[in-house]
mmCIF file of C-alpha atoms and ligand atoms in Angstrom:
data_model
loop_
_atom_site.group_PDB
_atom_site.id
_atom_site.type_symbol
_atom_site.label_atom_id
_atom_site.label_comp_id
_atom_site.label_asym_id
_atom_site.label_seq_id
_atom_site.Cartn_x
_atom_site.Cartn_y
_atom_site.Cartn_z
ATOM 1 C CA MET A 56 0.043 -0.028 -0.012
ATOM 2 C CA PRO A 57 1.186 3.555 -0.687
ATOM 3 C CA ASP A 58 1.828 6.145 2.085
ATOM 4 C CA ILE A 59 -1.404 7.834 2.989
ATOM 5 C CA ARG A 60 -0.870 11.511 2.567
ATOM 6 C CA LEU A 61 -2.489 13.563 5.193
ATOM 7 C CA PRO A 62 -4.313 15.842 5.787
ATOM 8 C CA ILE A 63 -6.869 15.438 2.979
ATOM 9 C CA ARG A 64 -8.585 18.767 2.198
ATOM 10 C CA THR A 65 -12.158 19.210 0.685
ATOM 11 C CA GLU A 66 -14.263 22.056 0.126
ATOM 12 C CA ARG A 67 -15.284 22.632 3.682
ATOM 13 C CA LEU A 68 -13.097 19.966 5.656
ATOM 14 C CA VAL A 69 -9.680 18.895 6.661
ATOM 15 C CA LEU A 70 -9.326 14.997 7.376
ATOM 16 C CA ARG A 71 -6.369 14.363 9.323
ATOM 17 C CA ARG A 72 -4.761 12.050 11.899
ATOM 18 C CA PHE A 73 -6.352 11.986 15.378
ATOM 19 C CA GLU A 74 -4.383 13.848 18.100
ATOM 20 C CA ALA A 75 -4.335 13.426 21.829
ATOM 21 C CA SER A 76 -6.115 16.785 22.102
ATOM 22 C CA ASP A 77 -9.122 15.373 20.290
ATOM 23 C CA LEU A 78 -10.057 13.299 23.331
ATOM 24 C CA ASP A 79 -12.538 15.563 25.132
ATOM 25 C CA ALA A 80 -14.507 16.366 21.783
ATOM 26 C CA TYR A 81 -14.312 12.672 20.840
ATOM 27 C CA HIS A 82 -15.552 11.512 24.267
ATOM 28 C CA ALA A 83 -18.451 14.253 24.148
ATOM 29 C CA TYR A 84 -20.193 12.466 21.220
ATOM 30 C CA HIS A 85 -19.145 8.976 21.822
ATOM 31 C CA SER A 86 -20.585 8.930 25.478
ATOM 32 C CA LEU A 87 -24.000 9.756 23.849
ATOM 33 C CA PRO A 88 -26.654 6.973 23.576
ATOM 34 C CA GLU A 89 -27.728 8.462 20.218
ATOM 35 C CA THR A 90 -24.114 7.964 18.913
ATOM 36 C CA ALA A 91 -23.736 4.342 20.274
ATOM 37 C CA ARG A 92 -27.258 3.177 19.223
ATOM 38 C CA PHE A 93 -26.199 1.814 15.882
ATOM 39 C CA LEU A 94 -22.422 1.213 16.761
ATOM 40 C CA PRO A 95 -21.447 -2.214 17.942
ATOM 41 C CA GLY A 96 -20.358 -1.154 21.448
ATOM 42 C CA GLU A 97 -22.028 0.665 24.330
ATOM 43 C CA VAL A 98 -21.519 4.361 25.126
ATOM 44 C CA LYS A 99 -17.867 4.920 25.729
ATOM 45 C CA SER A 100 -16.438 5.559 29.179
ATOM 46 C CA TYR A 101 -13.559 8.011 29.214
ATOM 47 C CA THR A 102 -11.009 5.359 29.379
ATOM 48 C CA GLN A 103 -12.479 3.573 26.283
ATOM 49 C CA SER A 104 -12.358 7.024 24.442
ATOM 50 C CA MET A 105 -8.841 7.395 25.483
ATOM 51 C CA GLU A 106 -8.060 3.956 24.042
ATOM 52 C CA SER A 107 -9.807 4.747 20.701
ATOM 53 C CA VAL A 108 -8.312 8.119 20.210
ATOM 54 C CA GLY A 109 -4.753 6.648 21.012
ATOM 55 C CA LYS A 110 -5.363 3.776 18.524
ATOM 56 C CA TYR A 111 -6.723 6.258 15.782
ATOM 57 C CA ALA A 112 -3.748 8.558 16.388
ATOM 58 C CA ASN A 113 -1.383 5.753 15.670
ATOM 59 C CA PHE A 114 -3.000 3.773 12.990
ATOM 60 C CA VAL A 115 -1.075 1.930 10.598
ATOM 61 C CA PHE A 116 -2.407 0.686 7.280
ATOM 62 C CA GLU A 117 -0.394 -2.239 5.927
ATOM 63 C CA LYS A 118 -2.407 -5.458 5.853
ATOM 64 C CA GLU A 119 -5.862 -6.953 5.935
ATOM 65 C CA GLY A 120 -7.761 -6.008 9.127
ATOM 66 C CA ASP A 121 -5.972 -2.570 9.500
ATOM 67 C CA TRP A 122 -8.101 0.542 9.790
ATOM 68 C CA ILE A 123 -7.703 4.159 8.552
ATOM 69 C CA CYS A 124 -9.281 6.277 10.977
ATOM 70 C CA LEU A 125 -9.466 10.056 10.221
ATOM 71 C CA ALA A 126 -10.588 13.030 12.344
ATOM 72 C CA ILE A 127 -12.944 15.441 10.502
ATOM 73 C CA GLU A 128 -12.405 19.050 11.171
ATOM 74 C CA ALA A 129 -13.992 22.097 9.434
ATOM 75 C CA ALA A 130 -11.396 23.912 7.304
ATOM 76 C CA ASP A 131 -12.166 27.331 8.753
ATOM 77 C CA SER A 132 -12.516 26.402 12.402
ATOM 78 C CA PRO A 133 -10.445 23.841 14.518
ATOM 79 C CA GLY A 134 -12.009 21.145 16.545
ATOM 80 C CA LEU A 135 -13.218 17.727 16.037
ATOM 81 C CA LEU A 136 -16.471 17.156 14.217
ATOM 82 C CA GLY A 137 -16.433 13.256 13.844
ATOM 83 C CA GLU A 138 -14.593 10.558 12.195
ATOM 84 C CA VAL A 139 -14.466 8.490 9.011
ATOM 85 C CA VAL A 140 -13.010 5.004 8.974
ATOM 86 C CA LEU A 141 -11.918 2.528 6.271
ATOM 87 C CA LYS A 142 -11.168 -1.046 7.097
ATOM 88 C CA TRP A 143 -9.150 -3.328 4.896
ATOM 89 C CA LEU A 144 -11.220 -6.447 4.550
ATOM 90 C CA PRO A 145 -9.907 -9.934 3.806
ATOM 91 C CA GLY A 146 -10.065 -10.980 0.197
ATOM 92 C CA TYR A 147 -8.475 -9.128 -2.870
ATOM 93 C CA GLY A 148 -9.185 -5.576 -3.012
ATOM 94 C CA GLN A 149 -11.884 -5.320 -0.416
ATOM 95 C CA ALA A 150 -12.702 -2.505 2.245
ATOM 96 C CA GLU A 151 -15.451 -1.269 4.342
ATOM 97 C CA ILE A 152 -16.235 2.357 5.195
ATOM 98 C CA GLY A 153 -17.829 3.828 8.349
ATOM 99 C CA TRP A 154 -18.587 7.125 9.967
ATOM 100 C CA SER A 155 -19.854 9.037 13.061
ATOM 101 C CA LEU A 156 -20.520 12.640 13.685
ATOM 102 C CA ALA A 157 -21.001 14.876 16.804
ATOM 103 C CA PRO A 158 -24.659 15.682 16.871
ATOM 104 C CA GLU A 159 -24.050 19.285 16.100
ATOM 105 C CA ALA A 160 -22.220 18.350 12.936
ATOM 106 C CA ARG A 161 -25.062 16.244 11.463
ATOM 107 C CA GLY A 162 -27.635 17.410 8.959
ATOM 108 C CA LYS A 163 -24.939 19.645 7.052
ATOM 109 C CA GLY A 164 -23.486 17.027 4.457
ATOM 110 C CA ILE A 165 -20.337 16.920 6.432
ATOM 111 C CA ALA A 166 -20.427 12.975 6.624
ATOM 112 C CA ALA A 167 -21.126 12.814 2.946
ATOM 113 C CA GLU A 168 -18.089 15.206 2.133
ATOM 114 C CA ALA A 169 -15.689 13.349 4.425
ATOM 115 C CA ALA A 170 -16.902 9.945 3.024
ATOM 116 C CA ARG A 171 -16.413 11.025 -0.550
ATOM 117 C CA ALA A 172 -12.792 12.044 0.238
ATOM 118 C CA LEU A 173 -12.243 8.698 1.937
ATOM 119 C CA LEU A 174 -13.773 6.905 -1.137
ATOM 120 C CA ASN A 175 -11.521 8.880 -3.330
ATOM 121 C CA LEU A 176 -8.577 7.761 -1.382
ATOM 122 C CA GLY A 177 -9.783 4.146 -1.189
ATOM 123 C CA PHE A 178 -10.273 3.813 -4.881
ATOM 124 C CA GLY A 179 -7.464 6.073 -5.876
ATOM 125 C CA GLU A 180 -4.239 5.775 -4.091
ATOM 126 C CA LEU A 181 -5.187 2.618 -2.301
ATOM 127 C CA ARG A 182 -6.719 0.807 -5.257
ATOM 128 C CA PHE A 183 -9.367 -1.059 -3.478
ATOM 129 C CA HIS A 184 -11.909 -2.753 -5.940
ATOM 130 C CA ARG A 185 -15.046 -2.708 -3.721
ATOM 131 C CA ILE A 186 -16.053 -0.754 -0.693
ATOM 132 C CA ASP A 187 -18.933 -1.669 1.370
ATOM 133 C CA ALA A 188 -20.953 -0.330 4.316
ATOM 134 C CA LYS A 189 -22.665 -2.575 6.826
ATOM 135 C CA LEU A 190 -25.661 -1.068 8.816
ATOM 136 C CA ASP A 191 -28.423 -1.650 10.992
ATOM 137 C CA ALA A 192 -31.576 -1.465 8.960
ATOM 138 C CA LEU A 193 -33.045 0.902 11.455
ATOM 139 C CA ASN A 194 -30.070 3.390 10.871
ATOM 140 C CA LEU A 195 -31.817 5.460 8.365
ATOM 141 C CA ALA A 196 -29.370 8.398 8.453
ATOM 142 C CA SER A 197 -26.552 5.923 7.468
ATOM 143 C CA ALA A 198 -28.624 4.378 4.867
ATOM 144 C CA ALA A 199 -29.594 7.825 3.346
ATOM 145 C CA LEU A 200 -25.689 8.694 3.377
ATOM 146 C CA CYS A 201 -24.991 5.483 1.508
ATOM 147 C CA GLU A 202 -27.628 6.351 -1.108
ATOM 148 C CA ARG A 203 -26.259 9.918 -1.364
ATOM 149 C CA LEU A 204 -23.011 8.542 -2.005
ATOM 150 C CA GLY A 205 -24.266 6.242 -4.868
ATOM 151 C CA MET A 206 -23.788 2.973 -3.033
ATOM 152 C CA ARG A 207 -25.892 0.187 -3.989
ATOM 153 C CA LEU A 208 -28.154 -1.763 -1.523
ATOM 154 C CA GLU A 209 -26.879 -5.145 -1.963
ATOM 155 C CA SER A 210 -28.278 -7.412 0.659
ATOM 156 C CA THR A 211 -30.659 -7.476 3.689
ATOM 157 C CA LYS A 212 -29.962 -10.087 6.268
ATOM 158 C CA VAL A 213 -32.878 -10.347 8.761
ATOM 159 C CA GLU A 214 -31.931 -10.415 12.316
ATOM 160 C CA ARG A 215 -28.344 -11.284 11.269
ATOM 161 C CA TRP A 216 -26.975 -9.515 14.508
ATOM 162 C CA HIS A 217 -27.817 -9.654 18.209
ATOM 163 C CA TYR A 218 -26.713 -6.530 19.920
ATOM 164 C CA LYS A 219 -27.999 -3.966 22.623
ATOM 165 C CA GLY A 220 -30.551 -6.642 23.809
ATOM 166 C CA ARG A 221 -32.309 -7.025 20.530
ATOM 167 C CA TRP A 222 -32.102 -8.678 17.056
ATOM 168 C CA ALA A 223 -31.107 -6.346 14.296
ATOM 169 C CA THR A 224 -31.331 -6.666 10.477
ATOM 170 C CA GLU A 225 -28.226 -5.970 8.614
ATOM 171 C CA VAL A 226 -28.147 -4.153 5.362
ATOM 172 C CA VAL A 227 -25.106 -3.977 3.108
ATOM 173 C CA TYR A 228 -24.326 -1.277 0.587
ATOM 174 C CA ALA A 229 -21.506 -1.386 -1.757
ATOM 175 C CA ILE A 230 -19.834 0.374 -4.619
ATOM 176 C CA LEU A 231 -17.199 -0.687 -7.153
ATOM 177 C CA ALA A 232 -14.129 1.377 -8.027
ATOM 178 C CA GLU A 233 -15.430 1.751 -11.671
ATOM 179 C CA GLU A 234 -18.731 2.839 -10.345
ATOM 180 C CA TRP A 235 -17.369 5.530 -8.143
ATOM 181 C CA LYS A 236 -15.047 6.728 -10.818
ATOM 182 C CA SER A 237 -17.973 6.973 -13.331
ATOM 183 C CA ARG A 238 -19.783 9.183 -10.875
ATOM 184 C CA GLN A 239 -16.896 11.697 -10.609
ATOM 185 C CA PRO A 240 -16.938 14.939 -12.786
ATOM 186 C CA ASP A 241 -14.162 14.911 -15.519
HETATM 187 C C1 COA B 459 -24.733 8.411 10.215
HETATM 188 C C2 COA B 459 -24.388 9.955 10.309
HETATM 189 C C3 COA B 459 -22.766 10.039 10.140
HETATM 190 C C4 COA B 459 -25.014 10.646 9.291
HETATM 191 O O1 COA B 459 -24.797 12.127 9.377
HETATM 192 P P1 COA B 459 -25.558 13.063 8.337
HETATM 193 O O2 COA B 459 -25.221 14.468 8.880
HETATM 194 O O3 COA B 459 -26.989 12.802 8.378
HETATM 195 O O4 COA B 459 -25.010 12.672 6.921
HETATM 196 P P2 COA B 459 -24.805 13.627 5.690
HETATM 197 O O5 COA B 459 -23.390 14.218 5.711
HETATM 198 O O6 COA B 459 -24.956 12.868 4.538
HETATM 199 O O7 COA B 459 -25.713 14.870 5.869
HETATM 200 C C5 COA B 459 -27.091 14.672 5.250
HETATM 201 C C6 COA B 459 -27.959 15.742 5.861
HETATM 202 O O8 COA B 459 -27.390 17.175 5.849
HETATM 203 C C7 COA B 459 -28.248 17.983 4.965
HETATM 204 N N1 COA B 459 -27.256 18.806 4.355
HETATM 205 C C8 COA B 459 -27.211 20.058 4.460
HETATM 206 N N2 COA B 459 -26.229 20.741 3.634
HETATM 207 C C9 COA B 459 -25.680 19.682 2.870
HETATM 208 C C10 COA B 459 -24.747 19.804 1.946
HETATM 209 N N3 COA B 459 -24.115 20.660 1.534
HETATM 210 N N4 COA B 459 -24.568 18.479 1.266
HETATM 211 C C11 COA B 459 -25.272 17.297 1.534
HETATM 212 N N5 COA B 459 -26.219 17.398 2.500
HETATM 213 C C12 COA B 459 -26.422 18.484 3.221
HETATM 214 C C13 COA B 459 -29.053 16.973 4.054
HETATM 215 O O9 COA B 459 -30.204 17.600 3.550
HETATM 216 C C14 COA B 459 -29.278 15.895 5.070
HETATM 217 O O10 COA B 459 -30.192 16.480 6.040
HETATM 218 P P3 COA B 459 -31.522 15.278 6.492
HETATM 219 O O11 COA B 459 -30.857 14.336 7.215
HETATM 220 O O12 COA B 459 -32.195 16.251 7.184
HETATM 221 O O13 COA B 459 -32.130 14.767 5.327
HETATM 222 C C15 COA B 459 -24.868 10.460 11.684
HETATM 223 O O14 COA B 459 -26.336 10.360 11.764
HETATM 224 C C16 COA B 459 -24.259 9.748 12.794
HETATM 225 O O15 COA B 459 -23.052 10.231 13.282
HETATM 226 N N6 COA B 459 -24.805 8.964 13.482
HETATM 227 C C17 COA B 459 -24.517 8.299 14.729
HETATM 228 C C18 COA B 459 -23.401 7.293 14.613
HETATM 229 C C19 COA B 459 -23.671 6.183 13.463
HETATM 230 O O16 COA B 459 -24.805 5.684 13.581
HETATM 231 N N7 COA B 459 -22.590 5.795 12.692
HETATM 232 C C20 COA B 459 -23.007 4.783 11.696
HETATM 233 C C21 COA B 459 -23.032 3.467 11.990
HETATM 234 S S1 COA B 459 -23.312 2.393 10.581
#
């Protein structure tokens, strides 16, 4: 894999490596039930947030199973707005994308703008062939984001997961490199 050149700049955002100083802002939204609702774990304790920020700050992306974890910041105002992640999946050319925003950053197209930049990286420099997103079917905000990105709904697996005391239906969205590239302006 080539080196990942950071930060990545978009129209309104900067995507950069996490720093220790992001901890309080990260914990502020990862300690909320509304953030944790559709994520695998429960709301994070401060110690768990410290572990996550430490792991994100030091990510390496060299082999299957590794994650790219990028802090999202407004270009004109420092401070953490959320994160986007890309996981290198087993199998040739396969990856999975994910996202979480602080509540005050939602509803502004920020996740979509950050995800587009990550898909550009994933299909560009990193040369993945296919990138998917796996969601709880009740996570309508994430499904709308996948649709906004042009990802295809590929499967619905009824009660595929059991978490947070209930059965959950998994939906998988995906997009191929050639499909992503054909959607970009020349
Ligand atoms: C999933 C999540 C990241 C989606 O965030 P989001 O802000 O809704 O996503 P987008 O960036 O696509 O923004 C879309 C919204 O911004 C609005 N918007 C405003 N300006 C916009 C712009 N310039 N471009 C695009 N959308 C814009 C859209 O109309 C849309 O609003 P709506 O939700 O009222 O229809 C967010 O809900 C979240 O962090 N959830 C908690 C964590 C989580 O569940 N993570 C995913 C687990 S699979």
